[in-house]
Coordinates of C-alpha atoms and ligand atoms in Angstrom, one line a residue:
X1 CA -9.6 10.9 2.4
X2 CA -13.3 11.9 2.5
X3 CA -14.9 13.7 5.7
X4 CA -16.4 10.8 8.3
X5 CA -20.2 10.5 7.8
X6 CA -22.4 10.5 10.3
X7 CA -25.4 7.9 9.8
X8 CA -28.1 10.2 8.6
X9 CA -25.6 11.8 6.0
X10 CA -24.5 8.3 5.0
X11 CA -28.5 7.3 4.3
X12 CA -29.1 11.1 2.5
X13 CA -26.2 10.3 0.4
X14 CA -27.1 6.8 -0.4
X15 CA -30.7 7.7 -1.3
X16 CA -29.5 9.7 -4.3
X17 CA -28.3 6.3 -6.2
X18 CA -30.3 6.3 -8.9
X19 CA -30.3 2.3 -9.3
X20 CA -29.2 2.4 -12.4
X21 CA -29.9 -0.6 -14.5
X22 CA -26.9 -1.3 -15.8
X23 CA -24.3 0.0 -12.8
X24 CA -21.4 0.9 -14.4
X25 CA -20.0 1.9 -10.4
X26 CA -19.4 -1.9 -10.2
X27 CA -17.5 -2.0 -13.7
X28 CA -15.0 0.4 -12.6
X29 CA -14.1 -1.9 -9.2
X30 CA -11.4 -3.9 -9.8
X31 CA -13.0 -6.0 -7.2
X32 CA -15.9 -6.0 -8.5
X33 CA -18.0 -5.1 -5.4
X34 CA -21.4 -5.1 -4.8
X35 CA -21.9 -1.2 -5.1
X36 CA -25.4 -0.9 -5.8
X37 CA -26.5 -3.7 -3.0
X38 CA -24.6 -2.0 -0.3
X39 CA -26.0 1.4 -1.6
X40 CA -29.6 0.3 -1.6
X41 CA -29.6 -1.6 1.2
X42 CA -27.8 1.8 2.9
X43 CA -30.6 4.2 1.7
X44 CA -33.0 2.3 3.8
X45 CA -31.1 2.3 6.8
X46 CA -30.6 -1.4 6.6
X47 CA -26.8 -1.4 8.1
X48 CA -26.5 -5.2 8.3
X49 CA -27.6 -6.3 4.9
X50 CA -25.9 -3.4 3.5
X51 CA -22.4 -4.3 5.4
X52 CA -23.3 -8.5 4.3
X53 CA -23.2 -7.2 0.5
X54 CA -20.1 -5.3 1.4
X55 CA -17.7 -8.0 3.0
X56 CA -19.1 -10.5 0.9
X57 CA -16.7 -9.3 -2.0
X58 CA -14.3 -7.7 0.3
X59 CA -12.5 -8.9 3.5
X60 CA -10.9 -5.3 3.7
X61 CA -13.9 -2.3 3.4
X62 CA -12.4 -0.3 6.0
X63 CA -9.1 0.3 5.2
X64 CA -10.6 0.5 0.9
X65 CA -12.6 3.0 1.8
X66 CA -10.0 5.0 2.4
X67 CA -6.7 4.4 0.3
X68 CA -8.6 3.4 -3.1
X69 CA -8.3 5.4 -6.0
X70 CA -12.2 5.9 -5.5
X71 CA -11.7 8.9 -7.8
X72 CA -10.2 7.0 -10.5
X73 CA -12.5 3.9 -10.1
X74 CA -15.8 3.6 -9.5
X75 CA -16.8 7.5 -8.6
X76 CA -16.6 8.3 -12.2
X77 CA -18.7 5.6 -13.6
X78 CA -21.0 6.7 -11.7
X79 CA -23.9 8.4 -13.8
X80 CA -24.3 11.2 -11.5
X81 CA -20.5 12.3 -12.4
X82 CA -22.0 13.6 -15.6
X83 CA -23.0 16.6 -13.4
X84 CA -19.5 16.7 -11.5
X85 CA -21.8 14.9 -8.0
X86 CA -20.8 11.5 -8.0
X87 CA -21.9 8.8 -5.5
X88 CA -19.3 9.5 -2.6
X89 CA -18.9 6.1 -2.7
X90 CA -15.4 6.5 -0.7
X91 CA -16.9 7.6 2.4
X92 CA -20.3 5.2 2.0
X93 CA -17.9 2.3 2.0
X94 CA -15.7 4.2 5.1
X95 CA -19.1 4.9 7.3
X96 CA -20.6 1.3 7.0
X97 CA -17.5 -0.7 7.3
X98 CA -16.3 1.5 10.7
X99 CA -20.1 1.5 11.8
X100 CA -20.5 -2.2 11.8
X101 CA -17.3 -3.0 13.1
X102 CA -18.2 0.1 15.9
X103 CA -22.3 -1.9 16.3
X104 CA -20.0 -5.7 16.4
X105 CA -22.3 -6.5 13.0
X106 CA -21.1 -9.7 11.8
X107 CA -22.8 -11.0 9.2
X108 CA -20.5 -13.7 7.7
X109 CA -20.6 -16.8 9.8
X110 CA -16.8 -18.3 11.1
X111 CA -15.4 -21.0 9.1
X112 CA -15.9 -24.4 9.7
X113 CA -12.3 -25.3 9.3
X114 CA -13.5 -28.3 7.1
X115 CA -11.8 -27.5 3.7
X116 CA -8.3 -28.2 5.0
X117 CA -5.5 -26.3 6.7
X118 CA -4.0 -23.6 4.7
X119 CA -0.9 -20.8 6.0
X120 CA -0.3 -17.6 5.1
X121 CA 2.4 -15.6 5.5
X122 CA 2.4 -12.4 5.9
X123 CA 0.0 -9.7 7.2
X124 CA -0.3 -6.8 5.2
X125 CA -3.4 -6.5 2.7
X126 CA -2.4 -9.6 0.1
X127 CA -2.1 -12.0 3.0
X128 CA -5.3 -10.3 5.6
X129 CA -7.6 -10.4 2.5
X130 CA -6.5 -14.1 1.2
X131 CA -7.1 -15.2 4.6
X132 CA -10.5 -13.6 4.7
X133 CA -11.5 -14.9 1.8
X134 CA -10.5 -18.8 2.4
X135 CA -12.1 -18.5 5.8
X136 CA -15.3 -17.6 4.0
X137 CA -15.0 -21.0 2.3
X138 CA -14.2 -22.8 5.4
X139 CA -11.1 -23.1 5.5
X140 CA -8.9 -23.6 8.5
X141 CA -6.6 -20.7 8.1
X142 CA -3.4 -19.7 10.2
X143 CA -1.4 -16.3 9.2
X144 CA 2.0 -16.2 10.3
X145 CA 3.9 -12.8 10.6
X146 CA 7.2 -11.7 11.0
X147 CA 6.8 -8.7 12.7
X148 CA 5.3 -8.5 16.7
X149 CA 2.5 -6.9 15.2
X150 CA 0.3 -7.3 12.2
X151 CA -0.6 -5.6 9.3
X152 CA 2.4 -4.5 7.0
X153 CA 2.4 -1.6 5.6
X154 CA -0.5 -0.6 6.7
X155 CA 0.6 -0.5 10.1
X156 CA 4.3 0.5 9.5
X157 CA 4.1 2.2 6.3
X158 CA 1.0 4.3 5.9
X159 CA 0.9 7.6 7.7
X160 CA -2.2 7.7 11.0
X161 CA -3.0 11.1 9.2
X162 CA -4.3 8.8 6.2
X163 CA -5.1 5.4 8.2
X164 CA -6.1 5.4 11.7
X165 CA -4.3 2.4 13.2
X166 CA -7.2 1.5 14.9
X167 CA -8.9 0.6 11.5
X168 CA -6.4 -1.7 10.6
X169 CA -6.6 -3.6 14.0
X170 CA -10.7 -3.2 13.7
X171 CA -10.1 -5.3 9.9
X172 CA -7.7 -7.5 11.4
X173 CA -10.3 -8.6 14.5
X174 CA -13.0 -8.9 12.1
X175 CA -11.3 -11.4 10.4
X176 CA -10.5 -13.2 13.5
X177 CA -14.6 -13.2 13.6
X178 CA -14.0 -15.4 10.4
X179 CA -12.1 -17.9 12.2
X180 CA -8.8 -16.7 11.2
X181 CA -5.8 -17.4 13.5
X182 CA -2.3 -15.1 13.9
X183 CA 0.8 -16.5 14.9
X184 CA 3.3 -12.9 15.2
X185 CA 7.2 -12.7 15.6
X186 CA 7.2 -15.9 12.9
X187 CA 9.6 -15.2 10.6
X188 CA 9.2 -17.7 7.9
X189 CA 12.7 -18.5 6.5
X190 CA 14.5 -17.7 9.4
X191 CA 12.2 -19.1 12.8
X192 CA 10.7 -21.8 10.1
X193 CA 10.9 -22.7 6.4
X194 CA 8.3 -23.7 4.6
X195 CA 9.3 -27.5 5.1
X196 CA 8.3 -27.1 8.9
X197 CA 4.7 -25.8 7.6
X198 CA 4.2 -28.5 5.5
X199 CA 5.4 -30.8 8.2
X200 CA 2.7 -29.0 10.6
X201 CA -0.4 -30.7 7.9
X202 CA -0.8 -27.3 6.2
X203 CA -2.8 -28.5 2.4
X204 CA -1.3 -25.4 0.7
X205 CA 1.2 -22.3 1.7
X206 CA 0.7 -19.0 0.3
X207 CA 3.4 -16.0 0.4
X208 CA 1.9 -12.9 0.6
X209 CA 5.4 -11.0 2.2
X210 CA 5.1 -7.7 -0.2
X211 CA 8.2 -6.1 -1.3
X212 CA 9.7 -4.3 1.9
X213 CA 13.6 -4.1 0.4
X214 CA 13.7 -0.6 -1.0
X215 CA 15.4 0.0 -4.5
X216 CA 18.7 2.3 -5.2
X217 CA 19.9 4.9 -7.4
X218 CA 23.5 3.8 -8.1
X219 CA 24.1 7.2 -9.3
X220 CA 27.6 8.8 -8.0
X221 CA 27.8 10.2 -4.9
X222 CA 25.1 7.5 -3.7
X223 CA 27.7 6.3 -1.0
X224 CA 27.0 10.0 0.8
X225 CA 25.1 10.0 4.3
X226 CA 21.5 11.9 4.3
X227 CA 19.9 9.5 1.6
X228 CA 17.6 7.1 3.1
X229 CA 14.4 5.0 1.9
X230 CA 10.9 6.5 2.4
X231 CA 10.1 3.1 3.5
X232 CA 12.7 3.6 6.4
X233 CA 11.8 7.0 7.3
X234 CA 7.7 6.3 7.6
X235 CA 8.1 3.3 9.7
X236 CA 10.3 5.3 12.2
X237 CA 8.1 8.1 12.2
X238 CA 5.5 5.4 12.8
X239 CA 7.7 4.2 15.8
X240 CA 8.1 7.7 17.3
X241 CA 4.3 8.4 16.9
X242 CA 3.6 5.3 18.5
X243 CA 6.6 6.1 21.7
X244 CA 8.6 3.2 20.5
X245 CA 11.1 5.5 19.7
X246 CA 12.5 9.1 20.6
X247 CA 10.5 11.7 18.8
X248 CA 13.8 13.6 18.6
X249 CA 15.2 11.0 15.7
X250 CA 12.7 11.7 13.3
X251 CA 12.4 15.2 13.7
X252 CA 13.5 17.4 10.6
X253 CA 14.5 21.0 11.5
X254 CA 13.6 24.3 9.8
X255 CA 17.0 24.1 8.2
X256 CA 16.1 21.0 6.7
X257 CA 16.0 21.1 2.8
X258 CA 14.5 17.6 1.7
X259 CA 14.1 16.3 -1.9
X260 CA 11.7 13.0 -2.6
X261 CA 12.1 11.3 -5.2
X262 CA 9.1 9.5 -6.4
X263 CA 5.7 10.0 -7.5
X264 CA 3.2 7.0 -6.2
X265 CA 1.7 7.1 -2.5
X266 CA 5.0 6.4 -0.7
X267 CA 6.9 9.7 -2.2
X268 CA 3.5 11.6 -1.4
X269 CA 3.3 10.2 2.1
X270 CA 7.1 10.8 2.6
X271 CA 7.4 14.2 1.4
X272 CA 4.3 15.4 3.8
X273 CA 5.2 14.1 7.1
X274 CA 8.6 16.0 6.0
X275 CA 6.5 18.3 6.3
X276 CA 4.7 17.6 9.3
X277 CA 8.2 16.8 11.2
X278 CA 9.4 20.7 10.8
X279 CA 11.3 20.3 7.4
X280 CA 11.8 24.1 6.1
X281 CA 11.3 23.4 2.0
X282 CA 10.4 20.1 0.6
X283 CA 10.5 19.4 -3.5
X284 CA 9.6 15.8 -5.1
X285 CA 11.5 15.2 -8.0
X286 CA 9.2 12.8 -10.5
X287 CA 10.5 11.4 -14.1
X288 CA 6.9 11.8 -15.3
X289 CA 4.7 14.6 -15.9
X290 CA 1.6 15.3 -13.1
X291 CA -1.0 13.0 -14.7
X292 CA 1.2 10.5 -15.3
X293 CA 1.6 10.5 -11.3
X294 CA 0.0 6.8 -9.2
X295 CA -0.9 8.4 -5.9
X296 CA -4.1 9.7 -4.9
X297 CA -5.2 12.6 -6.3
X298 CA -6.5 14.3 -3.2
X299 CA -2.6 13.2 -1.7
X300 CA -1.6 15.5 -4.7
X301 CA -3.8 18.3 -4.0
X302 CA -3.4 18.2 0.1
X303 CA 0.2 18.1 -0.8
X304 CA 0.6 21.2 -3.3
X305 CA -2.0 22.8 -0.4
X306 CA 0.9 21.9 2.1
X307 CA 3.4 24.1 -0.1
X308 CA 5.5 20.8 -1.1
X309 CA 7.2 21.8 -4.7
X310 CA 7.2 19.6 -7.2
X311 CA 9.8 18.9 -10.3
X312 CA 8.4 17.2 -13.2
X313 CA 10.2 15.4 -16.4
X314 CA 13.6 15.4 -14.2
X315 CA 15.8 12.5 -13.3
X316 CA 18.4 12.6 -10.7
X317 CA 22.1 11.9 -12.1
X318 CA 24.3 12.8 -8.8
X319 CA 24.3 13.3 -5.8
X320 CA 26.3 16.4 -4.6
X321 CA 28.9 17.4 -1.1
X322 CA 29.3 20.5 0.0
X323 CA 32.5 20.9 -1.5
X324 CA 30.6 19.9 -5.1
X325 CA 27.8 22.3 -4.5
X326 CA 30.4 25.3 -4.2
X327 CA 32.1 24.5 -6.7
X328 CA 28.5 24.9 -8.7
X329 CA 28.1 28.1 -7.0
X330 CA 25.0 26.3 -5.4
X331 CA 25.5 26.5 -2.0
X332 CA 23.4 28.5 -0.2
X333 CA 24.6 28.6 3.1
X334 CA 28.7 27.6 3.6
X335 CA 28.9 24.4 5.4
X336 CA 31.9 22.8 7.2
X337 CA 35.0 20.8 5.0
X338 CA 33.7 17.9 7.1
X339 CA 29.9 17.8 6.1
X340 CA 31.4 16.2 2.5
X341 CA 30.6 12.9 3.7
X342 CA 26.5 14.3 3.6
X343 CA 24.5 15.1 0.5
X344 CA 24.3 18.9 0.3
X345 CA 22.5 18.8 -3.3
X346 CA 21.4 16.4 -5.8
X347 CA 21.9 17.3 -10.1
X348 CA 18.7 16.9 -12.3
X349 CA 18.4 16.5 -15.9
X350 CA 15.3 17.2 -18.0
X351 CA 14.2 14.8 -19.6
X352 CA 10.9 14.5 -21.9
X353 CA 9.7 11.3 -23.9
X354 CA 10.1 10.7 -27.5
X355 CA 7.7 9.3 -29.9
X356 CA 8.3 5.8 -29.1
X357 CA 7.4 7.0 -25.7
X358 CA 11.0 6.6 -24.3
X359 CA 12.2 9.2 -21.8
X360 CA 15.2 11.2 -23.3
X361 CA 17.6 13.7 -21.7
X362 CA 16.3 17.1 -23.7
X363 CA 19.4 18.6 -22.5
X364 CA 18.5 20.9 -19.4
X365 CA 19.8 20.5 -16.2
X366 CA 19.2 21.8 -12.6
X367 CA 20.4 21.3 -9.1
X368 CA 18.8 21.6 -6.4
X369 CA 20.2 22.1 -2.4
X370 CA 19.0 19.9 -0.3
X371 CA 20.2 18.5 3.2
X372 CA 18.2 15.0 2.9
X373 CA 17.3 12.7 0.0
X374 CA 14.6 10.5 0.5
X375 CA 14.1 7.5 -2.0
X376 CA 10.5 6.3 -2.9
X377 CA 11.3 4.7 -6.4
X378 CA 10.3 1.0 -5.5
X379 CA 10.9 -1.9 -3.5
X380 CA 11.6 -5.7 -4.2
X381 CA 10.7 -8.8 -2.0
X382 CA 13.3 -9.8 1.3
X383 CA 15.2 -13.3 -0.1
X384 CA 15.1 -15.4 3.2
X385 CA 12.0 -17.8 2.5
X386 CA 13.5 -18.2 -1.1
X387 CA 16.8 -18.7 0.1
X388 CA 15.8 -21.4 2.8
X389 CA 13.4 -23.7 0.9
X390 CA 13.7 -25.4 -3.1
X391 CA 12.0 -24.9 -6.0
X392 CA 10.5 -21.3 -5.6
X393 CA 12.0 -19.4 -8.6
X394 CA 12.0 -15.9 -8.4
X395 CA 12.8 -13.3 -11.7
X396 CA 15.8 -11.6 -12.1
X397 CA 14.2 -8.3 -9.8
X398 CA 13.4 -10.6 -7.1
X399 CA 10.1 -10.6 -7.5
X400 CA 8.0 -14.5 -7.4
X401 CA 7.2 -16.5 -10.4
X402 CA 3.7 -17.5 -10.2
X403 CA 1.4 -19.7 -13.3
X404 CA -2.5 -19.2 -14.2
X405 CA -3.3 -22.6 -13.7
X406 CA -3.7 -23.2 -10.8
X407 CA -3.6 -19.3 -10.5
X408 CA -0.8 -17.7 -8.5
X409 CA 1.0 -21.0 -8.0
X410 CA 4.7 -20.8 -7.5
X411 CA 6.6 -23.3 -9.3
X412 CA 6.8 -25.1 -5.8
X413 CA 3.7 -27.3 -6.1
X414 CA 1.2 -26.4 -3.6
X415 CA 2.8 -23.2 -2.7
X416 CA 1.0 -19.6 -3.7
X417 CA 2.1 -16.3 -4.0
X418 CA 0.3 -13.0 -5.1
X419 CA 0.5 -9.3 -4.4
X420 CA 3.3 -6.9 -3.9
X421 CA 5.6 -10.5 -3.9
X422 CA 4.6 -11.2 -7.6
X423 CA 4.0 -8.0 -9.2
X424 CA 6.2 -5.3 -7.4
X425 CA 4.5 -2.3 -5.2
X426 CA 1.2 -1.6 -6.3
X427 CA -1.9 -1.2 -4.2
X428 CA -4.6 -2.1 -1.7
X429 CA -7.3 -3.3 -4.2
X430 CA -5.0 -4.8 -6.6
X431 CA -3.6 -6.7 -3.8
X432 CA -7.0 -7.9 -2.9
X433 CA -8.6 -8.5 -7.0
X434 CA -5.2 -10.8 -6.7
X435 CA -5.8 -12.4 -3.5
X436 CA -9.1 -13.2 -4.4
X437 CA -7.6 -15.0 -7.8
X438 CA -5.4 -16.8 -5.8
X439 CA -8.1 -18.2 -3.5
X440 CA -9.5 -19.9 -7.0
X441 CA -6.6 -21.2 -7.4
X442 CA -5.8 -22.7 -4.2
X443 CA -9.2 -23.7 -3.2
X444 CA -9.1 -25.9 -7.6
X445 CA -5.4 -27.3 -5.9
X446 CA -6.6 -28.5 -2.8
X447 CA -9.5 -29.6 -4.5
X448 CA -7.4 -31.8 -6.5
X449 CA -5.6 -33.3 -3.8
X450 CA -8.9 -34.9 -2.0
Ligands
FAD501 C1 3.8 4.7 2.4 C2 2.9 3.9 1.6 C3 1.7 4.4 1.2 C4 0.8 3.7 0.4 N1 -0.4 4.3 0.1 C5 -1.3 3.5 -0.6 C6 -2.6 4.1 -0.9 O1 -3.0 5.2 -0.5 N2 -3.5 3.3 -1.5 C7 -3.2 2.0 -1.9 O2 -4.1 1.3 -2.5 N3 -2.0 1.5 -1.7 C8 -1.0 2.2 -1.0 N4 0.2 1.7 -0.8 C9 0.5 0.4 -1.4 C10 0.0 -0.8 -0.5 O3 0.1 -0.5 0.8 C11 0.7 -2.1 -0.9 O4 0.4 -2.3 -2.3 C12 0.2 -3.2 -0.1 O5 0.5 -3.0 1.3 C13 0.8 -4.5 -0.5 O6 0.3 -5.5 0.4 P1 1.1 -6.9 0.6 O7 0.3 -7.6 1.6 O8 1.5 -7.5 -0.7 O9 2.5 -6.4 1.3 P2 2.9 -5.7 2.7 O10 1.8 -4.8 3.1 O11 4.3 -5.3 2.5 O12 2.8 -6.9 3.7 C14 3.8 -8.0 3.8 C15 3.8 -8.6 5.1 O13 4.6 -9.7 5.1 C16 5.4 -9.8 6.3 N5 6.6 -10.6 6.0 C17 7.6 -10.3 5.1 N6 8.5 -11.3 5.1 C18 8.0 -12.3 6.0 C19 8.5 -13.5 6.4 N7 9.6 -14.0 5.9 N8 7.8 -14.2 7.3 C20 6.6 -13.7 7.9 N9 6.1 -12.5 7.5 C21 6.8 -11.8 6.6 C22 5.7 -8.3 6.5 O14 6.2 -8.1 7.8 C23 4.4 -7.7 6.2 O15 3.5 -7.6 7.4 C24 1.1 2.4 0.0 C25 2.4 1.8 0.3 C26 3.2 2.5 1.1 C27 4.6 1.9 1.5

């Protein structure tokens, strides 16, 4: 994450766009946001116009400007790359957003309510920024949430150390600005189905529930105790930070060996508040090679700064006892006959991909010792709402079925779904260039039904 700017940095920094014009910064945003407005309007120490051409495209600045890829985005379309000095563009976007919200700036009015009632479930980043963006075309919009408290992942899944929690409640107030209401501890499927929304008057439904139900490795030995989710183990570090739950359960001692298997955000997240919570050595084992990695970059580098190890071109293909591990010779320290119910070591084989691009095992094999495992290899969507209403089809993963036309609905007419839900874990702004799709699409349904 970049350094927090004060104003007069923010203003130095933003006077060195060069206005380019043809701004390529804006090509390489999936969003497509107004880069160059919110720069020039910056470099003048404009604040509210700048922050006006900022939400406009964006119901989410704040917490963008500091998980996207900047460095893969628009940062290197920038011309000023050329000489290795890029726009920091990251912490412009981080600065205004957090200033305005800071100075109450609130330059979008609230919605009328007039374009008809819409819900959305879910509150992570699909469903905050679909909301945002229907309020801005006055719709009357209610998010309903499962959990007490809103946000998703970003609340329960993303390290403070990356996201300060008080961003994401900062975003989610902002929208309330918009005229979007929360309803919390709704769990739709199990509190109500979608039938009961409909009955409520709601014009549309969209599903933005993300894909909390972490995948597997049905490899042998799987059935052994020490190998949990990285999904599981954030949220209750989350939960001990917090005081909602004893520190003690989450802390990792300096006998701890942990291996991470993974190589997006969640494995990069996991393996450093391993780390942070005391573990002694820490190794993420990843299929691919380093570039081939999806999390951050400066994750990567903060991580190898950190002393986390890394394994390249390996997959796992067991996971190992105590008793196993001796029988290797690859015990390090003798444990008790009993601990053979807990992983003690997991087996690795090389692998390396063939021309067709197919991984292949190249024959090589290590193992490695290791106390925990912690998973970070995917997630699918929770069944109930699918389970508890008709005509939603979901693929053979899990994951929802959506069309084009109208775009991202399900094949439930009038229901939507976009995000993690529809195209398995993937990130902040690709949530939102969905969500915004989506909004297209529900606002041509509703549309249709006048
Ligand atoms: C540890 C971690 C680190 C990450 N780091 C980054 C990063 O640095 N950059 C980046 O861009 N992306 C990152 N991501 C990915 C990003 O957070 C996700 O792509 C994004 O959160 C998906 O948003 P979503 O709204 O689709 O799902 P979620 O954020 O999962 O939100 C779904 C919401 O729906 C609610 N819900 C589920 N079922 C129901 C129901 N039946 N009724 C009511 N509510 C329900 C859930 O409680 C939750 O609040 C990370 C993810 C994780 C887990």
């Amino acid at each position: 994450m970049s350094k927090k700017m004060t104003s007069q940095e923010a203003i130095v920094e933003a006077k060195r766009c060069l206005h380019c014009a043809t701004p390529s910064c804006r090509l390489g945003c999936p969003i497509n946001n107004d880069i160059p407005a919110f720069i020039h309007a910056l470099s003048l120490g404009n604040f509210g116009d700048a922050f006006f051409s900022l939400v406009k495209e964006n119901s989410l600045p704040a917490i963008c400007g500091r998980l996207c890829a900047h460095e893969k985005q628009c940062e290197p379309k920038c011309v000023l790359s050329k000489d290795s000095n890029p726009i920091n563009i990251s912490a412009l976007e981080t600065f205004l957003a957090e200033f305005s919200y800071d100075h109450q700036l609130t330059p979008l009015g609230k919605s009328k309510g007039s374009a008809g009632k819409i819900a959305v479930i879910g509150s992570g980043p699909t469903g905050l920024s679909v909301a945002g963006e229907l309020a801005k075309k006055d719709f009357d919009v209610t998010v309903y949430e499962g959990q007490h408290e809103l946000g998703g992942v970003l609340l329960y899944g993303i390290p403070e150390f990356r996201l300060d929690k008080n961003i994401v409640h900062k975003e989610i107030d902002n929208l309330g600005h918009y005229g979007v209401k929360y309803i919390t501890g709704a769990l739709i499927g199990k509190d109500l189905t979608l039938d009961d929304l409909f009955a409520k008057g709601y014009k549309a439904i969209f599903i933005g529930i993300g894909s909390a139900l972490p995948k597997t490795l049905a490899i042998p030995g799987h059935d052994l105790t020490g190998i949990l989710s990285a999904n599981y183990f954030l949220r209750m570090v989350i939960l001990a930070n917090s005081g909602k739950l004893d520190n003690k359960e989450t802390l990792l001692s300096n006998e701890d060996e942990v291996v991470i298997i993974g190589g997006g955000n969640v494995a990069i997240d996991a393996a450093r508040i391993a780390v942070a919570r005391g573990a002694r050595l820490v190794t993420v084992v990843y299929h691919k090679s380093p570039t081939e990695m999806s999390c951050l970059a400066t994750a990567y580098t903060a991580a190898l700064k950190e002393g986390i190890q890394f394994k390249f071109l390996r997959q796992p293909t067991a996971y190992l006892n105590n008793k196993q591990m001796r029988t290797l010779g690859a015990m390090r320290k003798p444990q008790g006959i009993s601990d053979n119910t807990k992983v003690s070591g997991i087996m690795l084989q090389h692998v390396a991909k063939d021309a067709k691009g197919n991984f292949i095992h190249t024959g090589g094999q290590d193992v490695i010792a290791c106390t925990c495992v912690i998973l970070a290899i995917g997630q699918r969507p929770a069944a109930s709402i699918f389970s508890t209403t008709n005509g939603i089809k979901i693929d053979e993963q899990g994951f929802v079925i959506t069309k084009d036309h109208p775009y991202g609905m399900t094949t439930r007419p009038g229901v939507f779904s976009a995000g993690d839900a529809v195209n398995g874990p993937s990130t902040v702004v690709l949530a939102i260039e969905d969500s915004k799709k989506v909004v297209k699409g529900i606002t041509e349904y509703v549309a249709r039904l006048q």
